[in-house]
Tab-separated table of C-alpha atoms and ligand atoms in Angstrom:
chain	number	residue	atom	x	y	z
A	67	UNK	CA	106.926	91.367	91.187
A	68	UNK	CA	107.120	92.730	87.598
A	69	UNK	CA	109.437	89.736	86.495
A	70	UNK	CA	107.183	87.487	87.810
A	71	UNK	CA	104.085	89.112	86.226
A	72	UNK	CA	106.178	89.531	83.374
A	73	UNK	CA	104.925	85.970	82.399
A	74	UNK	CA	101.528	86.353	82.611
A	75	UNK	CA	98.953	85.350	79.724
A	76	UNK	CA	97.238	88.918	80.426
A	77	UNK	CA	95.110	88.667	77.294
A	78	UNK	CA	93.603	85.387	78.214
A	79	UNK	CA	93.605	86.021	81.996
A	80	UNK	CA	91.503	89.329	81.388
A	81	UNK	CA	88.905	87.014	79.454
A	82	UNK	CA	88.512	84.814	82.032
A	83	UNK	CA	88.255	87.172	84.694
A	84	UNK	CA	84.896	89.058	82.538
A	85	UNK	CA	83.749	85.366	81.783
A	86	UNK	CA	83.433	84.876	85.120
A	87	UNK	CA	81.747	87.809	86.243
A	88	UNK	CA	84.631	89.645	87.775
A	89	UNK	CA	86.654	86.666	89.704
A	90	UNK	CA	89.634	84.881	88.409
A	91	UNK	CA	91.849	82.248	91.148
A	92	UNK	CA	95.292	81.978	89.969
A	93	UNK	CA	97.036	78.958	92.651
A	94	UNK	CA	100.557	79.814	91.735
A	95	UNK	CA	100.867	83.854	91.440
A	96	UNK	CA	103.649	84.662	93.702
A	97	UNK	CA	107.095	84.264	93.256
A	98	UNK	CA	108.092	81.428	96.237
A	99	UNK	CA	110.633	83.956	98.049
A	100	UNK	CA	107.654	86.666	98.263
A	101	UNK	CA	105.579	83.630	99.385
A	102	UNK	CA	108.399	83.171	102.034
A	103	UNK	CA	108.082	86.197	103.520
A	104	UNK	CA	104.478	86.748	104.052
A	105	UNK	CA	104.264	83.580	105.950
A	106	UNK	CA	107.344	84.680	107.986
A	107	UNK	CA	105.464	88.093	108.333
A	108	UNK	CA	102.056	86.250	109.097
A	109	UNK	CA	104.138	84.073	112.494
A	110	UNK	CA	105.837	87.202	113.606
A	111	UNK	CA	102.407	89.112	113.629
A	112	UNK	CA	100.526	86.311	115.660
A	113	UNK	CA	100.822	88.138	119.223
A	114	UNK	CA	98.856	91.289	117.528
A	115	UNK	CA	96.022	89.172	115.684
A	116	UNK	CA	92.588	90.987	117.261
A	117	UNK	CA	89.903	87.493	117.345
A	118	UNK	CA	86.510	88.409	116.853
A	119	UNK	CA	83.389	86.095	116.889
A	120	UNK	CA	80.217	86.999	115.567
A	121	UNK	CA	77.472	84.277	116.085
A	122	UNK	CA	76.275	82.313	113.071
A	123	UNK	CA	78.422	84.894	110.906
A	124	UNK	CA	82.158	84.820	111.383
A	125	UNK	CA	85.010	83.609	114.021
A	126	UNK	CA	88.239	84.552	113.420
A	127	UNK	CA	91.457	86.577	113.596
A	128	UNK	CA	92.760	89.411	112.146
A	129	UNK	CA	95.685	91.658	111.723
A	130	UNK	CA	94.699	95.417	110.279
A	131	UNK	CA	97.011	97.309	108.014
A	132	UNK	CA	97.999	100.154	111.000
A	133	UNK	CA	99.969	97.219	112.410
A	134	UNK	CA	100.920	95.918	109.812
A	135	UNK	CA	102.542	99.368	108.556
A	136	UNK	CA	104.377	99.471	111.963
A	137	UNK	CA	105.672	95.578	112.356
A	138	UNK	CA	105.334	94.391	108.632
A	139	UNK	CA	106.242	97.360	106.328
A	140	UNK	CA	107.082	94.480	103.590
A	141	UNK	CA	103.253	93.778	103.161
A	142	UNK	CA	102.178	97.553	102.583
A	143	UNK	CA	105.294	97.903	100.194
A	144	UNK	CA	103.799	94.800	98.126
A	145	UNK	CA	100.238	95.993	98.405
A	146	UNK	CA	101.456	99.439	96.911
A	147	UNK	CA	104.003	97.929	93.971
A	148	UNK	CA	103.093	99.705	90.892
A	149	UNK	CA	103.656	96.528	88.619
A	150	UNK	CA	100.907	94.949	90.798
A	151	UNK	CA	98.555	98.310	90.817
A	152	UNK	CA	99.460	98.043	86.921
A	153	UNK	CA	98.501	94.123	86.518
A	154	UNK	CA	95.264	94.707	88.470
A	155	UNK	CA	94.789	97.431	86.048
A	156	UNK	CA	94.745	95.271	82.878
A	157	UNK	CA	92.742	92.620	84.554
A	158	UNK	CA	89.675	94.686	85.502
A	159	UNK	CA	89.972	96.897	83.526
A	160	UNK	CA	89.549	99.735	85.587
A	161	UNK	CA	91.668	102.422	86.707
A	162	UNK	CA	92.418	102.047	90.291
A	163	UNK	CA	93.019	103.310	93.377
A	164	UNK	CA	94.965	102.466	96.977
A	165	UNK	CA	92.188	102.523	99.409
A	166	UNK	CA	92.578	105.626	101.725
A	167	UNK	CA	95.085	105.710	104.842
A	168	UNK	CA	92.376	105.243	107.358
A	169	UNK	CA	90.853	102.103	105.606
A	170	UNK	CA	92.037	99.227	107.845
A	171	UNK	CA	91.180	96.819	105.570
A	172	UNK	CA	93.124	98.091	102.936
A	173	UNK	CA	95.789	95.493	103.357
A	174	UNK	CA	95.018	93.147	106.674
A	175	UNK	CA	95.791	89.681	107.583
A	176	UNK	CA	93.208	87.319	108.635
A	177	UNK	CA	93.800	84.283	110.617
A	178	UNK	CA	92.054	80.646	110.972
A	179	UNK	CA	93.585	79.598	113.794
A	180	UNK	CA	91.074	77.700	116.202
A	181	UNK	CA	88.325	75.069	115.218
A	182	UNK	CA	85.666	76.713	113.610
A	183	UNK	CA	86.967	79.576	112.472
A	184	UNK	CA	85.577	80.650	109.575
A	185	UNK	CA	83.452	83.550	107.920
A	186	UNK	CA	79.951	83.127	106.382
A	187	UNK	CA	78.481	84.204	103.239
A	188	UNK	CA	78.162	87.892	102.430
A	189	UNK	CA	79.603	90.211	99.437
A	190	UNK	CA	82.968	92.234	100.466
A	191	UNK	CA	80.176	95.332	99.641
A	192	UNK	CA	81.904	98.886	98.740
A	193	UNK	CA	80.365	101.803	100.992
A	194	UNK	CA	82.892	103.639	98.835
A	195	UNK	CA	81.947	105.713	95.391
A	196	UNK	CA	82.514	103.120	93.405
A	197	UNK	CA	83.757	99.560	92.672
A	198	UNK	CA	85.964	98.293	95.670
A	199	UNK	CA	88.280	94.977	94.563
A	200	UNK	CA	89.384	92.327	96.694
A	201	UNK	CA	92.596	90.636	95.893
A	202	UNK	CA	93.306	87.626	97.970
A	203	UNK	CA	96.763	86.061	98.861
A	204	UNK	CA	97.469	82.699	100.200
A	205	UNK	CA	100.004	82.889	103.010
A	206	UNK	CA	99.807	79.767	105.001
A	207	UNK	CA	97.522	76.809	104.508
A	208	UNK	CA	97.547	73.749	107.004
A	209	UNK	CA	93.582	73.544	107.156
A	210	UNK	CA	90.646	72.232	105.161
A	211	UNK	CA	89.133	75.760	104.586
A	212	UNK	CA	87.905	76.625	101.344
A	213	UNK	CA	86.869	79.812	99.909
A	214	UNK	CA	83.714	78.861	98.311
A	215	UNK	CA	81.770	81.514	96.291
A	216	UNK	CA	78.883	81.736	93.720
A	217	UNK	CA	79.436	83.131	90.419
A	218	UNK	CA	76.723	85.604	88.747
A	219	UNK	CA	74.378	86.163	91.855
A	220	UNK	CA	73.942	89.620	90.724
A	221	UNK	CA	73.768	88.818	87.222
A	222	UNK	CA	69.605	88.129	85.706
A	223	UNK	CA	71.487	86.955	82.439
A	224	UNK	CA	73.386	84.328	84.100
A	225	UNK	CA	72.179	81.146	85.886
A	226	UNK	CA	74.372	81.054	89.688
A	227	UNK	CA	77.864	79.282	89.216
A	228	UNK	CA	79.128	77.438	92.528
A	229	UNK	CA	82.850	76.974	93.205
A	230	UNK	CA	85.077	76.464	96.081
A	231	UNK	CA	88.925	76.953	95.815
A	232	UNK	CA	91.456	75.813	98.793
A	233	UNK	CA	94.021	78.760	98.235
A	234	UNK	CA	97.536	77.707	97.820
A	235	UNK	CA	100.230	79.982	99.561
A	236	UNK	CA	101.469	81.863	96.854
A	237	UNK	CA	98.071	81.640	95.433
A	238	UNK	CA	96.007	84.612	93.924
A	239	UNK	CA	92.138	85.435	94.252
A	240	UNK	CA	90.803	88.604	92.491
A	241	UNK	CA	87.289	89.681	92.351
A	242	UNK	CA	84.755	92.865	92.414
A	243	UNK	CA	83.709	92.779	95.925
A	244	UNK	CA	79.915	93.164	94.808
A	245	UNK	CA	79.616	90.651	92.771
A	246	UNK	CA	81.018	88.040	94.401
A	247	UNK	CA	78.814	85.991	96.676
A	248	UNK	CA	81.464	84.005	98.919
A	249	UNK	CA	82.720	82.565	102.137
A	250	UNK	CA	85.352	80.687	104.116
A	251	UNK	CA	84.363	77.236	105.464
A	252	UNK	CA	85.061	76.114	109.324
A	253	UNK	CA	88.712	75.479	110.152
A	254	UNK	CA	88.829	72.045	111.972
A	255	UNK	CA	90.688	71.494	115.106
A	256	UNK	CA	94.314	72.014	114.928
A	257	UNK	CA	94.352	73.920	111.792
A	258	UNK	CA	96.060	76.932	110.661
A	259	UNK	CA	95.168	79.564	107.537
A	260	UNK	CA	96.528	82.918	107.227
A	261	UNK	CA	95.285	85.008	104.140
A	262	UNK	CA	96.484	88.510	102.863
A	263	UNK	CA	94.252	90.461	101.421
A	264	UNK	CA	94.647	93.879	99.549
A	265	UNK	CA	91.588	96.054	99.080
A	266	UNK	CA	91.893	98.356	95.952
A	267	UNK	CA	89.073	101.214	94.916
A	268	UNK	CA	87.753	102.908	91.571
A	269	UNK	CA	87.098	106.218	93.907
A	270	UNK	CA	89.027	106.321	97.041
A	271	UNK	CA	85.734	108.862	98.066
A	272	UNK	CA	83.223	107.673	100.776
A	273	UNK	CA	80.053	109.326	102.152
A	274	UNK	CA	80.521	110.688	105.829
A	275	UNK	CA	77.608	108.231	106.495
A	276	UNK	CA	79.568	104.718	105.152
A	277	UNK	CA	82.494	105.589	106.682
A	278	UNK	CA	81.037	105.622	109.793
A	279	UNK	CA	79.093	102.366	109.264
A	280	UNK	CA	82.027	100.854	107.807
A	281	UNK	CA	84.115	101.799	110.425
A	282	UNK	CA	81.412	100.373	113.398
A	283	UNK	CA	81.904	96.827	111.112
A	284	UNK	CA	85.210	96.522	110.986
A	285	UNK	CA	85.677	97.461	114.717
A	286	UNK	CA	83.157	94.987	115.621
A	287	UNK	CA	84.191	92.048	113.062
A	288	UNK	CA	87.532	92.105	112.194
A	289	UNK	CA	89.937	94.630	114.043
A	290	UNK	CA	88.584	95.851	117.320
A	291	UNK	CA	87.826	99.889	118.118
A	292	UNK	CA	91.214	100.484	118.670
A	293	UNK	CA	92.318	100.346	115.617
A	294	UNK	CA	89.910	101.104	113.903
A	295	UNK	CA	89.420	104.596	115.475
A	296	UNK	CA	92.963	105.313	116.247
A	297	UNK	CA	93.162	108.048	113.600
A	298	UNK	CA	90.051	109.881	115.056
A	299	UNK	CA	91.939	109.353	118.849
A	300	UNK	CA	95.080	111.081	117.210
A	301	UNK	CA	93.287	113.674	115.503
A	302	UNK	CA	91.451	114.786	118.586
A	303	UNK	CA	94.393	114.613	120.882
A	304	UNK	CA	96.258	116.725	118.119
A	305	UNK	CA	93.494	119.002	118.539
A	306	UNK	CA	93.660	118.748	122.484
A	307	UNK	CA	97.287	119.113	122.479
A	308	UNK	CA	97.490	122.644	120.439
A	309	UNK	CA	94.877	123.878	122.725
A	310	UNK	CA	95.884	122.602	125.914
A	311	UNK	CA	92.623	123.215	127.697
A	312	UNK	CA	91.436	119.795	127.904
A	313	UNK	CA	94.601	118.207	128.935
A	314	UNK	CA	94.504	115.832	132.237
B	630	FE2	FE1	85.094	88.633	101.940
């Protein structure tokens, strides 16, 4: 990872990233045996992907990073290199943060697999205390999705910029989750797209309140209940285990 960043115009790279209102696409970032394992990673994980469809918002699989950390310890490695944290660094700007262990989006794979799939627009909004930043990895690309997004939407000074990138595997797309106005377009029939995304935070802090609404969206939309409240289930039968008195 550091070799490979290693040759990285970081100067110009930060520019464009401000210039463009906290987004930058980068379609060869990667180095191709990296590249080579996600999508190995992404085929072994496809009996775990939790589908979710939400009408007239999103269709779609998903992988969250609690598997991930048991099947695909490779990914969370990646997600936590600190030549990557370091890069990310220099390119916002900011000094950042891994999202916390019960975040399952910190790292999570999400999968286009059936006709249609495909998430509408929204903002990849932070419920945490501060700026929440959305890397996003090409894996495996055999479809006609693109990410489209809109440049500026929450900027008066700046007229709205449309673009629309097909992400290459290998491929790199960074940007502040609330600033970016974005979505994925349908997957036709036949088609297959696997992303990686990393989720990285100015202040890993979040009111008792988000968390809670946070968690309800990600059970619903992306990774099912189960996951997503695993950590409460294992606190509380922690809690019923040292006390015994509520055991079947
Ligand atoms: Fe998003």
């Amino acid at each position: 990872m550091a070799e490979c960043l290693g040759a990285l115009d970081n100067a110009s790279l930060r520019t464009a990233f401000a210039g463009q209102g906290a987004f930058l696409y980068l379609d060869r970032f990667l180095a191709p045996e990296v590249t080579a394992q996600l999508v190995r990673s992404a085929e072994a994980l496809l009996p775990e992907v939790n589908r979710n469809y939400l009408p007239g918002h999103k269709q779609g699989g998903s992988v969250s990073r609690h598997t991930i950390d048991r099947l695909a310890p490779f990914i969370a490695q990646l997600y936590r290199s600190p030549a990557l944290l370091a890069w990310l660094e220099q390119i916002s700007g900011d000094k950042l943060q891994l999202s916390p262990a019960d975040d399952p989006h910190a790292y999570a794979l999400y999968y286009y697999t059936r006709a249609g799939d495909h998430i509408g627009w929204h903002y990849d909004t932070s419920y945490y205390d501060g700026r929440r930043y959305t890397v996003l990895l090409g894996v495996i690309d055999q479809s006609s999705c693109q990410l489209d997004y809109e440049l500026h939407t929450r900027d008066p000074e700046r007229p709205d910029e449309p673009g629309s990138v097909q992400i290459a595997p290998g491929g790199l797309v960074l940007f502040d989750g609330d600033k970016l106005r974005h979505r994925v377009t349908p997957a036709g029939a036949n088609e297959m797209r696997v992303s990686l995304t990393f989720e990285y935070v100015t202040h890993a802090t979040m009111r008792p309140w988000w968390r809670f609404i946070s968690n309800m969206k990600d059970a619903v939309a992306y990774f099912g209940f189960r996951q997503v409240f695993r950590q409460w289930r294992q606190r509380g039968s922690h809690e019923r285990g040292k006390g015994g008195g509520l055991r079947p």
